[in-house]
Amino acid sequence: MDPPWPNKSVARGKKSGGGHYDVADSMWHLRQLLFDVDVAPMLAERGVVAVWITNRPSVRELVLSEEDGLFSSWGVKLVEEWIWVKVTERGEPVLPVEGIWRKPYEVLLIGRKSIAGTEGNEAQGEVRDVKRRVIFAVPDIHSRKPCLKQELQRVFALPDTHRGLEIFARYIVSGWTSWGNEVLKFNDVDCWTKVDGDENKSEEAS
């Protein structure tokens, strides 16, 4: 899930005619939208939920608050936190790590549905032993996150027959169901580069 978190720079870009994506008008409106998405009934036992967040503390609190957070309302607990560090082709951060306003990384919070019948901390939004991983990847198109389907399958031992749902999707992933207003956004031909001559090069090499 990659919610359209409120973002002032994106809003300014839209007003100036920039090609940015849609974002929520306010945190209050997005909160209402997220709690209207009834994720809990769709989760299988030990089902996995992954939510991209911004670096604002209020966003993290909305997802992980033990009293009224998303994870708590969905009956999942935080089990892993993945950090996507955006780097250049030379492996350097795209922005200063110590930057005040913008950071060269984004965070993916991953929760797992509690086992039926568990009580106490099992049902809370966050637990003590949270595994953290770091992903280094070169960003391409604005707002497109790396596809982590294979990594999720490997880390959580998901079977090939698992059923995945991507909410607020901006491209289609093979084998998953995509839901949102922009599910074909990054499947557009304009998002791909056609390389001419590859077939001829293969024939010459053979």
C-alpha positions as a printed Julia matrix, in Angstrom:
206×3 Matrix{Float64}:
   0.0     0.0     0.0
   1.34    3.41   -0.99
  -1.16    5.95    0.38
  -1.33    9.45   -1.16
   0.08   11.16    1.92
  -0.39   14.96    1.99
   2.64   16.61    0.43
   3.08   20.37    0.02
   5.71   20.11   -2.71
   3.47   17.82   -4.76
   0.55   20.18   -4.31
   2.69   23.08   -5.52
   3.8    21.03   -8.52
   0.19   20.34   -9.5
  -0.7    24.03   -9.3
   2.22   24.91  -11.56
   1.2    22.28  -14.1
   3.79   19.68  -13.09
   3.2    15.99  -13.76
   2.81   14.94  -10.14
   0.41   12.37   -8.74
  -2.71   13.1    -6.7
  -2.36   13.42   -2.93
  -4.86   13.82   -0.1
  -5.89   17.36    0.83
  -5.14   16.8     4.5
  -4.14   14.13    6.97
  -7.69   14.13    8.32
  -9.17   13.3     4.92
  -6.62   10.56    4.3
  -7.21    9.09    7.73
 -10.91    8.8     6.94
 -10.12    7.15    3.61
  -7.67    4.65    5.09
 -10.02    3.57    7.86
 -12.78    3.1     5.27
 -10.58    0.5     3.54
 -11.53   -2.58    5.54
  -8.32   -4.59    5.25
  -8.83   -6.94    8.19
 -11.45   -9.27    6.6
  -9.28   -9.69    3.5
  -6.22  -10.91    5.41
  -5.5   -14.6     5.71
  -4.03  -16.03    8.89
  -0.46  -14.7     9.13
  -1.23  -12.42    6.2
   1.27   -9.66    5.45
   0.52   -5.93    5.1
   3.12   -3.44    3.87
   2.58    0.34    4.0
   4.9     2.99    2.59
   5.12    6.04    4.83
   6.76    9.45    4.66
   9.33   10.64    7.18
   6.81   12.73    9.12
   6.32   11.45   12.69
   2.55   12.01   12.43
   2.36    9.59    9.48
   4.2     6.89   11.39
   1.94    7.47   14.38
  -1.17    7.08   12.22
  -0.03    3.63   11.16
   1.47    2.34   14.42
  -0.46    3.99   17.25
  -1.53    1.29   19.7
  -4.72    3.17   20.54
  -6.11    4.07   17.13
  -3.51    3.19   14.49
  -4.12    1.4    11.22
  -2.19   -1.72   12.18
  -4.06   -2.02   15.46
  -7.42   -1.66   13.72
  -6.46   -4.31   11.17
  -5.25   -6.75   13.83
  -1.64   -6.81   12.64
   1.64   -6.11   14.43
   4.8    -4.54   13.07
   7.35   -7.25   12.3
   9.76   -5.6     9.86
  10.8    -2.14    8.71
  12.47   -1.78    5.31
  14.33    1.38    4.35
  14.7     2.19    0.67
  17.79    4.36    0.22
  17.62    6.19   -3.1
  21.01    6.24   -4.77
  22.48    7.44   -8.04
  23.9     5.05  -10.62
  27.25    5.55   -8.87
  25.8     4.36   -5.57
  25.67    7.76   -3.86
  22.58    9.04   -2.0
  20.47   11.28   -4.22
  20.16   13.79   -1.35
  22.21   14.54    1.76
  21.38   12.08    4.52
  21.46   14.92    7.06
  19.02   17.05    5.03
  16.39   18.86    7.12
  13.46   18.99    4.72
  14.01   16.05    2.4
  15.66   12.69    2.99
  17.17   10.26    0.46
  15.15    7.36    1.82
  11.61    6.12    2.34
  10.28    3.61    4.86
   8.1     0.54    4.37
   6.35   -0.72    7.5
   5.45   -4.39    7.31
   2.9    -5.95    9.63
   1.64   -9.48    9.99
  -1.76  -10.64   11.13
  -1.74  -11.93   14.67
  -2.52  -15.58   15.25
  -6.16  -16.1    16.2
  -6.64  -16.2    19.97
  -3.51  -14.27   20.91
  -3.81  -11.45   23.39
  -1.76   -8.62   24.78
   1.21   -7.43   22.75
   0.45   -9.78   19.87
  -2.46   -7.58   18.87
  -0.67   -4.26   19.24
   0.61   -2.1    16.43
   4.31   -2.38   17.27
   6.49   -4.96   19.02
   9.97   -4.91   20.45
  11.74   -7.29   18.1
  11.34   -5.59   14.72
  13.72   -6.68   11.98
  15.1    -3.86    9.85
  16.47   -4.19    6.35
  17.99   -1.69    3.92
  17.39   -1.64    0.18
  19.62    0.4    -2.14
  17.99    1.18   -5.48
  18.11    3.85   -8.16
  14.79    5.75   -8.44
  13.42    6.19  -11.92
   9.99    7.82  -12.24
   8.68   10.2    -9.57
   6.65    8.39   -6.87
   7.24    4.88   -8.27
   8.41    2.52   -5.56
  10.54   -0.56   -6.33
   8.51   -3.72   -6.88
   9.2    -5.9    -3.85
   7.0    -8.89   -4.66
   9.88  -11.37   -4.89
  11.53  -10.04   -1.72
   8.27  -10.32    0.22
   7.78  -13.88   -1.01
  11.31  -14.84    0.0
  11.39  -13.16    3.41
   7.93  -14.28    4.53
   7.94  -17.64    2.74
   4.77  -16.81    0.83
   3.63  -19.62   -1.46
   3.46  -19.06   -5.2
  -0.3   -19.42   -4.89
  -0.63  -16.5    -2.45
  -3.15  -13.79   -3.35
  -1.77  -10.26   -3.29
  -3.66   -6.97   -3.32
  -1.96   -3.63   -3.94
  -4.03   -0.67   -2.72
  -3.37    2.77   -4.26
  -1.47    0.94   -6.98
   0.22    2.89   -9.77
   1.22   -0.1   -11.89
   0.14   -3.69  -12.4
   2.11   -6.53  -10.81
   1.82  -10.02  -12.28
  -0.27  -12.29  -10.05
  -1.59   -9.47   -7.85
  -4.82   -7.48   -7.91
  -4.28   -3.73   -8.28
  -6.76   -1.2    -6.85
  -6.76    2.58   -7.14
  -7.33    5.55   -9.42
  -3.99    5.2   -11.24
  -3.39    1.47  -11.61
  -2.12    1.85  -15.19
  -0.06    5.0   -14.56
   3.37    3.39  -14.84
   2.32    0.74  -17.35
   1.9     3.5   -19.95
   4.24    3.2   -22.94
   5.65    6.64  -22.11
   7.17    5.13  -18.94
   9.29    2.68  -20.95
  12.29    3.12  -23.2
  12.44    1.25  -26.47
  15.92    0.01  -27.33
  16.43   -0.43  -31.07
  18.84   -2.9   -32.56
  18.91   -5.46  -29.74
  17.68   -8.26  -32.01
  20.29   -7.45  -34.66
  23.05   -7.46  -32.05
  21.93  -10.9   -30.85
  22.03  -12.29  -34.4
  25.53  -10.87  -34.98
  26.76  -12.36  -31.7
  25.53  -15.82  -32.68
